[in-house]
Coordinates of N, CA, C and O in Angstrom, one line a residue:
M828 N 62.9 80.8 90.4 CA 63.8 80.5 91.6 C 63.7 78.9 91.8 O 62.8 78.2 91.6
N829 N 64.9 78.3 92.2 CA 64.9 76.9 92.4 C 64.5 76.4 93.7 O 64.7 75.2 94.0
G830 N 63.9 77.1 94.5 CA 63.4 76.7 95.9 C 64.4 76.7 96.9 O 64.2 76.3 98.0
Y831 N 65.7 77.2 96.7 CA 66.7 77.3 97.7 C 67.1 78.7 98.0 O 67.0 79.5 97.0
T832 N 67.5 79.0 99.1 CA 67.8 80.3 99.5 C 69.2 80.2 100.3 O 69.5 79.2 100.8
E833 N 69.8 81.3 100.6 CA 71.0 81.3 101.3 C 70.7 81.7 102.8 O 69.9 82.5 103.0
N834 N 71.5 81.0 103.7 CA 71.3 81.6 105.1 C 72.2 82.7 105.4 O 73.0 83.1 104.4
R835 N 72.0 83.4 106.5 CA 72.9 84.6 106.7 C 74.4 84.3 106.8 O 75.2 85.2 106.3
R836 N 74.8 83.3 107.4 CA 76.2 82.9 107.5 C 76.8 82.7 106.1 O 78.1 83.3 106.0
R837 N 76.2 82.1 105.2 CA 76.7 82.0 103.8 C 77.0 83.4 103.2 O 78.0 83.7 102.6
T838 N 75.9 84.3 103.4 CA 76.0 85.6 102.8 C 77.2 86.4 103.4 O 77.9 87.1 102.8
V839 N 77.2 86.3 104.7 CA 78.4 87.0 105.5 C 79.7 86.5 105.0 O 80.6 87.3 104.7
V840 N 79.9 85.2 104.9 CA 81.2 84.6 104.4 C 81.5 85.1 103.0 O 82.5 85.5 102.7
K841 N 80.5 85.0 102.2 CA 80.7 85.4 100.8 C 81.1 86.9 100.7 O 82.0 87.1 99.9
S842 N 80.4 87.8 101.4 CA 80.7 89.1 101.5 C 82.1 89.4 101.9 O 82.8 90.3 101.4
L843 N 82.5 88.8 103.1 CA 83.8 89.1 103.6 C 84.9 88.6 102.8 O 85.9 89.2 102.6
L844 N 84.7 87.5 102.3 CA 85.7 86.9 101.2 C 85.9 87.8 100.1 O 87.0 88.0 99.7
W845 N 84.8 88.3 99.5 CA 84.9 89.1 98.4 C 85.6 90.4 98.8 O 86.3 91.0 97.9
R846 N 85.4 91.0 99.9 CA 86.0 92.2 100.3 C 87.5 91.9 100.5 O 88.3 92.8 100.1
F847 N 87.9 90.8 101.0 CA 89.3 90.6 101.2 C 90.0 90.4 99.9 O 91.1 90.9 99.6
I848 N 89.3 89.6 99.0 CA 89.9 89.5 97.6 C 90.0 91.0 97.0 O 91.1 91.2 96.4
G849 N 89.0 91.7 97.1 CA 89.0 93.0 96.5 C 90.1 93.9 97.1 O 90.8 94.6 96.4
I850 N 90.2 93.9 98.4 CA 91.2 94.7 99.0 C 92.6 94.4 98.5 O 93.4 95.2 98.1
F851 N 92.9 93.1 98.5 CA 94.3 92.6 98.1 C 94.5 92.8 96.6 O 95.6 93.2 96.1
W852 N 93.4 92.6 95.8 CA 93.6 92.7 94.3 C 93.8 94.3 94.0 O 94.7 94.5 93.2
T853 N 93.0 95.1 94.6 CA 93.2 96.6 94.3 C 94.5 97.1 94.8 O 95.2 97.8 94.1
W854 N 94.8 96.6 96.0 CA 96.2 97.1 96.6 C 97.4 96.6 95.7 O 98.2 97.4 95.3
G855 N 97.2 95.4 95.3 CA 98.3 94.8 94.5 C 98.4 95.5 93.1 O 99.5 95.8 92.7
G856 N 97.3 95.8 92.6 CA 97.3 96.5 91.3 C 97.8 97.9 91.4 O 98.6 98.3 90.6
A857 N 97.4 98.6 92.4 CA 97.9 99.9 92.6 C 99.4 100.0 92.9 O 100.1 100.8 92.5
Y858 N 99.8 99.0 93.6 CA 101.3 98.9 93.9 C 102.0 98.7 92.7 O 103.0 99.4 92.5
V859 N 101.6 97.8 91.8 CA 102.3 97.5 90.6 C 102.2 98.7 89.7 O 103.3 99.0 89.1
I860 N 101.1 99.4 89.6 CA 100.9 100.6 88.8 C 102.0 101.7 89.2 O 102.7 102.3 88.4
I861 N 102.0 101.9 90.4 CA 102.9 103.0 91.0 C 104.3 102.5 90.7 O 105.2 103.4 90.5
L862 N 104.7 101.3 90.9 CA 106.1 100.8 90.6 C 106.4 101.0 89.2 O 107.5 101.4 88.8
A863 N 105.4 100.7 88.3 CA 105.8 100.6 86.9 C 105.7 102.0 86.2 O 106.4 102.2 85.2
L864 N 105.2 103.0 86.8 CA 105.1 104.3 86.2 C 106.5 105.0 86.4 O 107.0 105.0 87.4
P865 N 106.9 105.6 85.3 CA 108.2 106.4 85.4 C 107.9 107.6 86.3 O 106.7 108.1 86.4
D866 N 108.9 108.2 86.9 CA 108.8 109.2 87.8 C 108.1 110.4 87.2 O 107.4 111.3 87.8
S867 N 108.5 110.6 85.8 CA 107.7 111.8 85.2 C 106.2 111.7 85.0 O 105.6 112.7 84.8
Q868 N 105.7 110.5 85.1 CA 104.3 110.3 85.0 C 103.5 110.2 86.4 O 102.3 110.0 86.4
K869 N 104.3 110.2 87.4 CA 103.7 109.9 88.7 C 103.0 111.2 89.2 O 103.7 112.1 89.9
N870 N 101.7 111.3 88.9 CA 100.9 112.3 89.5 C 99.6 111.7 90.0 O 99.2 110.7 89.5
A871 N 98.9 112.5 90.9 CA 97.6 111.9 91.3 C 96.6 111.6 90.3 O 96.0 110.5 90.4
L872 N 96.5 112.4 89.3 CA 95.4 112.1 88.3 C 95.7 110.8 87.5 O 94.9 110.0 87.3
T873 N 97.0 110.6 87.0 CA 97.4 109.5 86.3 C 97.2 108.2 87.2 O 96.7 107.3 86.7
I874 N 97.7 108.3 88.4 CA 97.7 107.1 89.3 C 96.2 106.7 89.6 O 95.8 105.6 89.5
A875 N 95.3 107.8 89.9 CA 93.9 107.5 90.1 C 93.2 106.9 88.9 O 92.4 106.0 89.1
T876 N 93.5 107.5 87.7 CA 92.9 106.9 86.5 C 93.3 105.4 86.3 O 92.5 104.7 86.1
L877 N 94.6 105.1 86.5 CA 95.1 103.8 86.2 C 94.5 102.8 87.2 O 94.2 101.7 86.8
V878 N 94.5 103.2 88.4 CA 94.0 102.4 89.5 C 92.5 102.1 89.3 O 92.0 101.0 89.4
T879 N 91.8 103.1 89.0 CA 90.3 103.0 88.7 C 90.0 102.1 87.5 O 89.2 101.1 87.5
A880 N 90.8 102.2 86.4 CA 90.7 101.4 85.2 C 91.1 99.9 85.6 O 90.3 99.1 85.1
W881 N 92.2 99.8 86.3 CA 92.5 98.4 86.6 C 91.3 97.8 87.5 O 91.0 96.7 87.2
H882 N 90.9 98.5 88.5 CA 90.0 97.9 89.4 C 88.7 97.5 88.7 O 88.2 96.4 88.8
H883 N 88.1 98.4 88.0 CA 86.8 98.2 87.3 C 87.0 97.2 86.1 O 85.9 96.4 85.9
S884 N 88.0 97.2 85.4 CA 88.1 96.3 84.2 C 88.3 94.9 84.7 O 87.9 94.0 84.0
T885 N 89.0 94.6 85.8 CA 89.3 93.3 86.3 C 88.3 92.8 87.2 O 87.9 91.5 87.2
R886 N 87.7 93.6 88.0 CA 86.8 93.1 89.0 C 85.5 92.5 88.5 O 84.9 91.6 89.1
L887 N 85.0 93.1 87.3 CA 83.8 92.5 86.7 C 83.9 91.0 86.4 O 83.2 90.2 86.7
L888 N 85.1 90.7 85.7 CA 85.3 89.3 85.4 C 85.5 88.5 86.7 O 85.1 87.4 86.7
M889 N 86.2 89.1 87.6 CA 86.4 88.3 88.9 C 85.2 88.0 89.5 O 85.0 87.0 90.1
Y890 N 84.2 89.0 89.6 CA 83.0 88.8 90.3 C 82.1 87.8 89.6 O 81.6 86.9 90.3
Y891 N 82.1 87.7 88.3 CA 81.4 86.7 87.5 C 81.9 85.3 87.9 O 81.2 84.4 88.3
G892 N 83.2 85.2 87.9 CA 83.8 83.8 88.4 C 83.5 83.5 89.7 O 83.2 82.4 90.0
Y893 N 83.6 84.6 90.6 CA 83.4 84.3 92.0 C 82.0 83.8 92.3 O 81.7 82.8 93.0
E894 N 80.9 84.4 91.7 CA 79.6 84.0 91.8 C 79.4 82.6 91.2 O 78.6 81.9 91.9
R895 N 80.0 82.3 90.1 CA 79.8 81.1 89.5 C 80.4 79.9 90.4 O 79.8 78.9 90.5
L896 N 81.5 80.2 91.1 CA 82.1 79.3 92.0 C 81.1 79.1 93.2 O 80.9 77.9 93.6
W897 N 80.6 80.1 93.7 CA 79.8 80.0 94.8 C 78.5 79.3 94.5 O 77.8 78.7 95.4
A898 N 78.0 79.4 93.3 CA 76.8 78.8 92.9 C 76.9 77.3 93.0 O 76.0 76.4 93.2
K899 N 78.2 76.7 92.9 CA 78.4 75.3 93.0 C 78.6 74.8 94.5 O 78.7 73.6 94.7
V900 N 78.7 75.8 95.5 CA 79.0 75.4 96.8 C 77.6 75.2 97.5 O 76.8 76.2 97.4
S901 N 77.3 74.1 98.0 CA 76.0 73.8 98.7 C 75.9 74.4 100.0 O 74.9 74.5 100.6
W902 N 77.0 74.5 100.7 CA 77.0 75.1 102.1 C 76.3 76.2 102.2 O 76.5 77.3 101.5
G903 N 75.5 76.3 103.2 CA 74.7 77.6 103.5 C 73.4 77.8 102.7 O 72.7 78.7 102.9
K904 N 73.0 76.9 101.8 CA 71.8 76.9 101.1 C 70.8 76.0 101.8 O 71.2 75.0 102.4
F905 N 69.6 76.4 101.8 CA 68.5 75.5 102.4 C 67.2 75.6 101.6 O 67.0 76.6 100.8
D906 N 66.4 74.7 101.7 CA 65.2 74.5 101.0 C 64.2 75.4 101.6 O 63.9 75.3 102.8
E907 N 63.6 76.3 100.9 CA 62.6 77.3 101.4 C 61.4 76.6 101.9 O 60.7 77.1 102.8
S908 N 61.0 75.5 101.4 CA 59.9 74.8 101.8 C 59.9 74.2 103.3 O 58.9 74.1 103.9
C909 N 61.1 74.1 103.8 CA 61.3 73.6 105.2 C 61.0 74.8 106.1 O 60.7 74.5 107.3
G910 N 61.2 76.0 105.7 CA 60.8 77.1 106.6 C 61.8 77.6 107.6 O 61.8 78.8 108.0
Q911 N 62.9 76.9 108.0 CA 63.8 77.4 108.8 C 65.1 76.5 108.6 O 65.1 75.5 108.1
L912 N 66.2 77.1 109.1 CA 67.5 76.5 109.0 C 67.6 75.3 110.0 O 67.2 75.5 111.2
P913 N 68.4 74.3 109.7 CA 68.6 73.3 110.7 C 69.7 74.0 111.7 O 70.5 74.8 111.3
P914 N 69.6 73.7 113.0 CA 70.5 74.2 113.9 C 72.0 73.8 113.7 O 72.3 72.7 113.2
L915 N 72.9 74.6 114.1 CA 74.4 74.2 114.0 C 74.7 73.3 115.0 O 74.2 73.5 116.2
A916 N 75.5 72.3 114.6 CA 76.0 71.4 115.6 C 77.1 72.1 116.5 O 77.7 73.1 115.9
L917 N 77.5 71.5 117.6 CA 78.6 72.2 118.4 C 79.8 72.3 117.6 O 80.5 73.4 117.7
K918 N 80.2 71.3 116.8 CA 81.5 71.3 116.1 C 81.4 72.5 115.1 O 82.4 73.2 114.8
Q919 N 80.3 72.6 114.4 CA 80.1 73.7 113.4 C 80.1 75.1 114.1 O 80.8 76.1 113.5
K920 N 79.6 75.3 115.3 CA 79.8 76.5 116.1 C 81.2 76.8 116.4 O 81.6 77.9 116.3
I921 N 81.9 75.7 116.8 CA 83.3 76.0 117.2 C 84.1 76.4 115.9 O 84.9 77.4 116.0
N922 N 83.9 75.6 114.8 CA 84.5 76.0 113.6 C 84.3 77.4 113.1 O 85.2 78.1 112.7
W923 N 83.0 77.8 113.1 CA 82.6 79.1 112.7 C 83.3 80.2 113.7 O 83.8 81.2 113.1
S924 N 83.4 80.0 114.9 CA 83.9 81.1 115.8 C 85.5 81.0 115.6 O 86.0 82.1 115.5
V925 N 86.1 80.0 115.4 CA 87.5 79.9 115.2 C 87.9 80.6 114.0 O 88.8 81.3 113.9
M926 N 87.2 80.2 112.9 CA 87.5 80.9 111.6 C 87.2 82.3 111.5 O 87.9 83.1 110.9
T927 N 86.1 82.8 112.2 CA 85.8 84.2 112.3 C 87.0 84.9 113.2 O 87.5 86.0 112.8
F928 N 87.4 84.3 114.3 CA 88.5 84.9 115.0 C 89.8 85.0 114.1 O 90.5 86.1 114.2
A929 N 90.1 83.9 113.4 CA 91.3 83.9 112.5 C 91.2 85.0 111.5 O 92.3 85.7 111.3
C930 N 90.0 85.1 110.9 CA 90.0 86.3 109.9 C 90.2 87.6 110.3 O 91.0 88.4 109.9
V931 N 89.6 87.8 111.6 CA 89.8 89.2 112.2 C 91.2 89.4 112.6 O 91.8 90.4 112.4
A932 N 91.9 88.2 113.2 CA 93.3 88.4 113.5 C 94.2 88.6 112.3 O 95.2 89.4 112.4
I933 N 93.9 88.1 111.2 CA 94.7 88.2 110.0 C 94.5 89.7 109.6 O 95.6 90.4 109.2
V934 N 93.3 90.2 109.6 CA 93.2 91.7 109.2 C 93.9 92.6 110.1 O 94.8 93.4 109.7
F935 N 93.9 92.3 111.5 CA 94.6 93.2 112.3 C 96.3 93.0 112.2 O 96.9 94.0 112.2
W936 N 96.6 91.8 112.0 CA 98.0 91.5 111.7 C 98.6 92.3 110.5 O 99.6 92.9 110.6
L937 N 97.7 92.2 109.5 CA 98.2 92.9 108.2 C 98.2 94.4 108.4 O 99.1 95.1 108.0
L938 N 97.2 94.9 109.2 CA 97.1 96.3 109.5 C 98.4 96.7 110.2 O 99.0 97.8 109.9
F939 N 98.7 96.1 111.2 CA 99.9 96.4 112.1 C 101.2 96.1 111.5 O 102.2 96.7 111.8
S940 N 101.3 95.2 110.5 CA 102.5 94.9 110.0 C 102.8 95.7 108.6 O 104.0 96.0 108.4
V941 N 101.7 96.1 108.0 CA 102.0 96.9 106.7 C 102.1 98.4 107.1 O 102.8 99.1 106.4
T942 N 101.3 98.9 108.0 CA 101.4 100.3 108.4 C 102.7 100.9 108.7 O 103.1 101.8 108.1
P943 N 103.5 100.1 109.4 CA 105.0 100.7 109.7 C 105.7 100.7 108.5 O 106.6 101.5 108.4
Q944 N 105.6 99.7 107.6 CA 106.4 99.6 106.4 C 106.0 100.8 105.5 O 106.9 101.4 104.9
I945 N 104.8 101.1 105.4 CA 104.3 102.2 104.6 C 104.8 103.5 105.2 O 105.4 104.4 104.4
K946 N 104.9 103.7 106.5 CA 105.5 105.0 107.1 C 107.0 105.0 106.8 O 107.5 106.1 106.5
N947 N 107.6 103.9 107.0 CA 109.1 103.8 106.6 C 109.3 104.2 105.2 O 110.3 104.9 104.7
D948 N 108.5 103.7 104.2 CA 108.7 104.0 102.9 C 108.5 105.5 102.7 O 109.2 106.2 101.8
Q949 N 107.5 106.0 103.2 CA 107.2 107.4 103.1 C 108.3 108.4 103.7 O 108.8 109.3 103.0
K950 N 108.9 108.0 104.8 CA 110.1 108.7 105.4 C 111.3 108.6 104.3 O 112.0 109.6 104.2
R951 N 111.5 107.4 103.8 CA 112.6 107.2 103.0 C 112.4 108.0 101.7 O 113.3 108.6 101.2
A952 N 111.2 108.1 101.2 CA 110.9 108.9 99.9 C 111.1 110.4 100.2 O 111.7 111.0 99.4
I953 N 110.7 110.8 101.4 CA 111.0 112.2 101.8 C 112.4 112.6 101.9 O 112.9 113.6 101.5
T954 N 113.2 111.6 102.5 CA 114.6 111.8 102.7 C 115.2 111.8 101.4 O 116.2 112.6 101.1
E955 N 114.8 110.9 100.4 CA 115.5 110.9 99.2 C 115.2 112.2 98.3 O 116.0 112.8 97.6
Q956 N 113.9 112.8 98.5 CA 113.6 114.0 97.8 C 114.3 115.2 98.3 O 114.9 116.0 97.6
V957 N 114.5 115.2 99.7 CA 115.4 116.2 100.3 C 116.9 116.2 99.9 O 117.3 117.2 99.5
S958 N 117.3 115.0 99.8 CA 118.7 114.9 99.4 C 118.8 115.2 98.0 O 119.9 115.8 97.5
R959 N 117.9 114.9 97.0 CA 118.0 115.2 95.6 C 117.9 116.8 95.4 O 118.6 117.3 94.7
V960 N 117.1 117.4 96.2 CA 116.9 118.9 96.1 C 118.2 119.5 96.8 O 118.6 120.5 96.1
S961 N 118.8 119.0 97.7 CA 120.0 119.6 98.3 C 121.2 119.4 97.5 O 122.2 120.2 97.4
E962 N 121.1 118.3 96.6 CA 122.3 118.1 95.7 C 122.3 119.0 94.5 O 123.2 119.4 93.9
K963 N 121.1 119.5 94.2 CA 121.0 120.5 93.1 C 121.4 121.8 93.5 O 122.2 122.5 93.3

């Protein structure tokens, strides 16, 4: 080991950022897969298999790159020989609080803006299925 370790803030930021990247990457991949599949192939087993293959085949490479990038970032690392972290300055505390609030706000905004769209898409799909069945 090189004598340096991560503080908890660094670990939390890395973890949350990785989660956000993963959520959007998997959601985007699933969305593209569902759009690209012909209607005859759209079943739960096929979609689940393709999303799983997408997720696990791409995320391994992404995680490797992600960790290599974070290895170059010095923020949040400290020398173990000092024994404790230097205290945060007031400006750092304010920045940390504002960024945490902004991240939480973005998650809730996405949640409340995407959920109605999904419900509308589901209603539209049901309406289209009913109209197709009634036309036959």
